[in-house]
CSV table of C-alpha atoms in Angstrom, one decimal:
chain,number,residue,atom,x,y,z
A,1191,MET,CA,2.2,15.0,-6.4
A,1192,SER,CA,-0.9,14.8,-8.7
A,1193,ALA,CA,-2.4,18.0,-9.9
A,1194,ALA,CA,-5.8,17.0,-8.8
A,1195,PRO,CA,-6.6,16.1,-5.1
A,1196,VAL,CA,-6.3,12.4,-4.4
A,1197,VAL,CA,-8.5,11.0,-1.7
A,1198,VAL,CA,-8.5,7.5,-0.2
A,1199,GLY,CA,-11.9,6.2,0.8
A,1200,VAL,CA,-11.7,3.6,3.6
A,1201,GLY,CA,-14.1,1.2,5.2
A,1202,ALA,CA,-13.2,-0.9,8.2
A,1203,ARG,CA,-14.5,-3.4,10.7
A,1204,ARG,CA,-14.3,-2.5,14.3
A,1205,GLY,CA,-10.9,-2.9,15.8
A,1206,VAL,CA,-8.9,-2.8,12.5
A,1207,PRO,CA,-5.3,-1.9,13.3
A,1208,ALA,CA,-3.8,1.2,11.7
A,1209,ALA,CA,-1.0,-0.9,10.3
A,1210,GLU,CA,-3.5,-3.0,8.2
A,1211,VAL,CA,-5.1,0.2,6.9
A,1212,LEU,CA,-1.8,1.8,6.1
A,1213,ALA,CA,-0.5,-1.3,4.3
A,1214,LEU,CA,-3.7,-1.5,2.2
A,1215,ILE,CA,-3.4,2.2,1.3
A,1216,ALA,CA,0.2,1.9,0.4
A,1217,GLY,CA,-0.5,-1.0,-1.9
A,1218,SER,CA,-3.5,0.8,-3.5
A,1219,LEU,CA,-1.4,3.9,-4.1
A,1220,ALA,CA,1.4,1.8,-5.7
A,1221,LEU,CA,-1.2,0.1,-7.9
A,1222,GLY,CA,-2.4,3.5,-9.1
A,1223,GLY,CA,1.1,4.8,-9.6
A,1224,LEU,CA,0.7,7.4,-6.9
A,1225,ALA,CA,3.1,8.5,-4.2
A,1226,PRO,CA,1.9,8.6,-0.6
A,1227,ASP,CA,2.3,12.4,-0.5
A,1228,ALA,CA,-0.4,12.7,-3.2
A,1229,VAL,CA,-3.1,11.9,-0.6
A,1230,THR,CA,-5.0,14.9,0.6
A,1231,ALA,CA,-7.5,13.1,2.9
A,1232,LEU,CA,-9.0,9.8,4.0
A,1233,ALA,CA,-12.8,9.5,3.8
A,1234,THR,CA,-15.3,7.2,5.4
A,1235,VAL,CA,-18.8,6.8,6.7
A,1236,ASP,CA,-19.9,8.8,9.8
A,1237,ALA,CA,-20.3,5.6,11.8
A,1238,LYS,CA,-16.5,5.1,11.6
A,1239,ALA,CA,-15.4,8.6,12.5
A,1240,ALA,CA,-13.9,7.5,15.8
A,1241,GLU,CA,-12.5,4.1,14.7
A,1242,PRO,CA,-9.0,4.1,16.2
A,1243,GLY,CA,-7.4,2.4,13.2
A,1244,LEU,CA,-8.7,4.9,10.8
A,1245,THR,CA,-8.0,8.0,12.9
A,1246,ALA,CA,-4.4,6.7,13.5
A,1247,ALA,CA,-3.9,6.0,9.8
A,1248,ALA,CA,-5.0,9.6,8.9
A,1249,ARG,CA,-2.7,11.0,11.6
A,1250,ARG,CA,0.3,9.0,10.3
A,1251,LEU,CA,-0.4,10.2,6.8
A,1252,GLY,CA,-0.8,13.8,8.0
A,1253,VAL,CA,-4.3,14.2,6.4
A,1254,PRO,CA,-7.8,14.8,7.7
A,1255,LEU,CA,-10.3,12.0,8.1
A,1256,LEU,CA,-13.5,13.2,6.4
A,1257,THR,CA,-16.8,11.5,7.2
A,1258,TYR,CA,-20.1,11.4,5.4
A,1259,PRO,CA,-23.6,10.1,6.4
A,1260,ALA,CA,-24.5,6.7,5.1
A,1261,ALA,CA,-27.4,8.2,3.1
A,1262,ALA,CA,-25.1,10.5,1.2
A,1263,LEU,CA,-22.8,7.6,0.3
A,1264,ALA,CA,-25.7,5.5,-0.7
A,1265,ALA,CA,-26.6,8.1,-3.4
A,1266,VAL,CA,-23.2,7.6,-5.1
A,1267,SER,CA,-23.1,5.2,-8.0
A,1268,VAL,CA,-20.1,2.9,-7.6
A,1269,PRO,CA,-18.8,-0.1,-9.7
A,1270,HIS,CA,-18.5,-2.5,-6.7
A,1271,PRO,CA,-21.5,-2.2,-4.4
A,1272,SER,CA,-21.6,-4.7,-1.5
A,1273,PRO,CA,-24.5,-6.3,0.3
A,1274,ALA,CA,-22.2,-6.7,3.3
A,1275,ALA,CA,-21.5,-2.9,3.4
A,1276,LEU,CA,-25.2,-2.2,3.1
A,1277,ALA,CA,-26.0,-4.5,6.0
A,1278,ALA,CA,-23.1,-3.2,8.2
A,1279,ALA,CA,-23.0,0.5,7.4
A,1280,GLY,CA,-26.4,1.4,5.7
A,1281,THR,CA,-24.8,2.1,2.3
A,1282,PRO,CA,-23.8,-0.3,-0.5
A,1283,SER,CA,-20.4,1.3,-0.6
A,1284,VAL,CA,-18.1,2.9,1.9
A,1285,ALA,CA,-14.6,3.0,0.3
A,1286,GLU,CA,-15.5,3.9,-3.3
A,1287,ALA,CA,-18.4,6.2,-2.4
A,1288,ALA,CA,-16.5,8.1,0.3
A,1289,ALA,CA,-13.5,8.5,-2.1
A,1290,LEU,CA,-15.7,9.8,-4.9
A,1291,THR,CA,-17.6,12.1,-2.6
A,1292,ALA,CA,-14.5,13.6,-1.0
A,1293,ALA,CA,-12.9,14.1,-4.4
A,1294,GLY,CA,-15.9,16.0,-5.6
A,1295,GLY,CA,-18.0,13.3,-7.3
A,1296,GLY,CA,-20.6,12.8,-4.6
A,1297,PRO,CA,-24.3,13.9,-4.6
A,1298,GLY,CA,-24.9,17.3,-6.1
A,1299,PRO,CA,-26.6,20.2,-4.4
A,1300,ASP,CA,-30.0,18.8,-5.2
A,1301,GLY,CA,-29.2,15.4,-3.7
A,1302,GLY,CA,-29.0,13.8,-7.1
A,1303,PRO,CA,-25.8,12.2,-8.4
A,1304,ARG,CA,-23.0,14.6,-9.6
A,1305,THR,CA,-21.5,12.8,-12.5
A,1306,GLY,CA,-18.1,13.3,-14.0
A,1307,ALA,CA,-16.6,15.4,-11.1
A,1308,ALA,CA,-14.4,12.7,-9.8
A,1309,GLU,CA,-12.9,9.4,-11.0
A,1310,LEU,CA,-11.8,6.2,-9.3
A,1311,VAL,CA,-8.1,5.8,-9.8
A,1312,VAL,CA,-8.1,2.5,-7.9
A,1313,GLY,CA,-11.3,0.6,-7.3
A,1314,LYS,CA,-12.2,-1.1,-4.1
A,1315,ARG,CA,-9.5,-3.4,-2.6
A,1316,THR,CA,-9.5,-5.4,0.6
A,1317,SER,CA,-6.8,-6.0,3.1
A,1318,LEU,CA,-5.5,-9.5,3.5
A,1319,PRO,CA,-5.7,-11.7,5.5
A,1320,GLY,CA,-9.1,-11.4,7.1
A,1321,ALA,CA,-10.2,-8.4,5.0
A,1322,ARG,CA,-10.9,-6.0,7.9
A,1323,ALA,CA,-10.4,-3.0,5.7
A,1324,THR,CA,-11.3,-1.8,2.3
A,1325,CYS,CA,-10.1,1.2,0.4
A,1326,ALA,CA,-10.4,3.0,-3.0
A,1327,VAL,CA,-8.6,5.9,-4.5
A,1328,ALA,CA,-10.3,8.8,-6.3
A,1329,ARG,CA,-9.3,12.1,-7.7
A,1330,ALA,CA,-11.1,15.2,-9.0
A,1331,ARG,CA,-11.4,15.3,-12.8
A,1332,THR,CA,-9.7,18.2,-14.3
A,1333,THR,CA,-10.9,19.9,-17.4
A,1334,PRO,CA,-8.2,20.9,-19.7
A,1335,HIS,CA,-8.1,24.6,-20.5
A,1336,ARG,CA,-8.8,25.4,-24.1
A,1337,THR,CA,-6.6,27.9,-25.8
A,1338,GLU,CA,-7.8,29.8,-28.8
A,1339,GLU,CA,-5.7,30.0,-31.8
A,1340,ARG,CA,-5.2,33.5,-33.2
A,1341,PRO,CA,-5.0,34.0,-36.9
């Protein structure tokens, strides 16, 4: 398991089956060289908090489903913003922004962006066929401890 928490951000259309979400997550973790037991949480936008495919996927993985307001996710800078996500969820990113937020890289206490606290391990990927789900994988950045040399 990774030393830093690994979070999978997920976006989904209504009615997405858990099997589709789980297959997408498994492929994304493999792409990032991560084992399924490295995942500490799934994260998404508040509007998807009760989506059966997402809640079932979190249950099967044995992790919580964390949710965030669209406005909080919209404040997170991501590499792959989407006009479709903005139209559907009120934020230009669900998967990447939720993953970064849950891993510690979301907006800071003042509402401004918190930079450098989390990194994307795997950027946004979509399920196939039909692309009813998206996911991204993020983890908290760790700062190496400095050791002082003694004379």
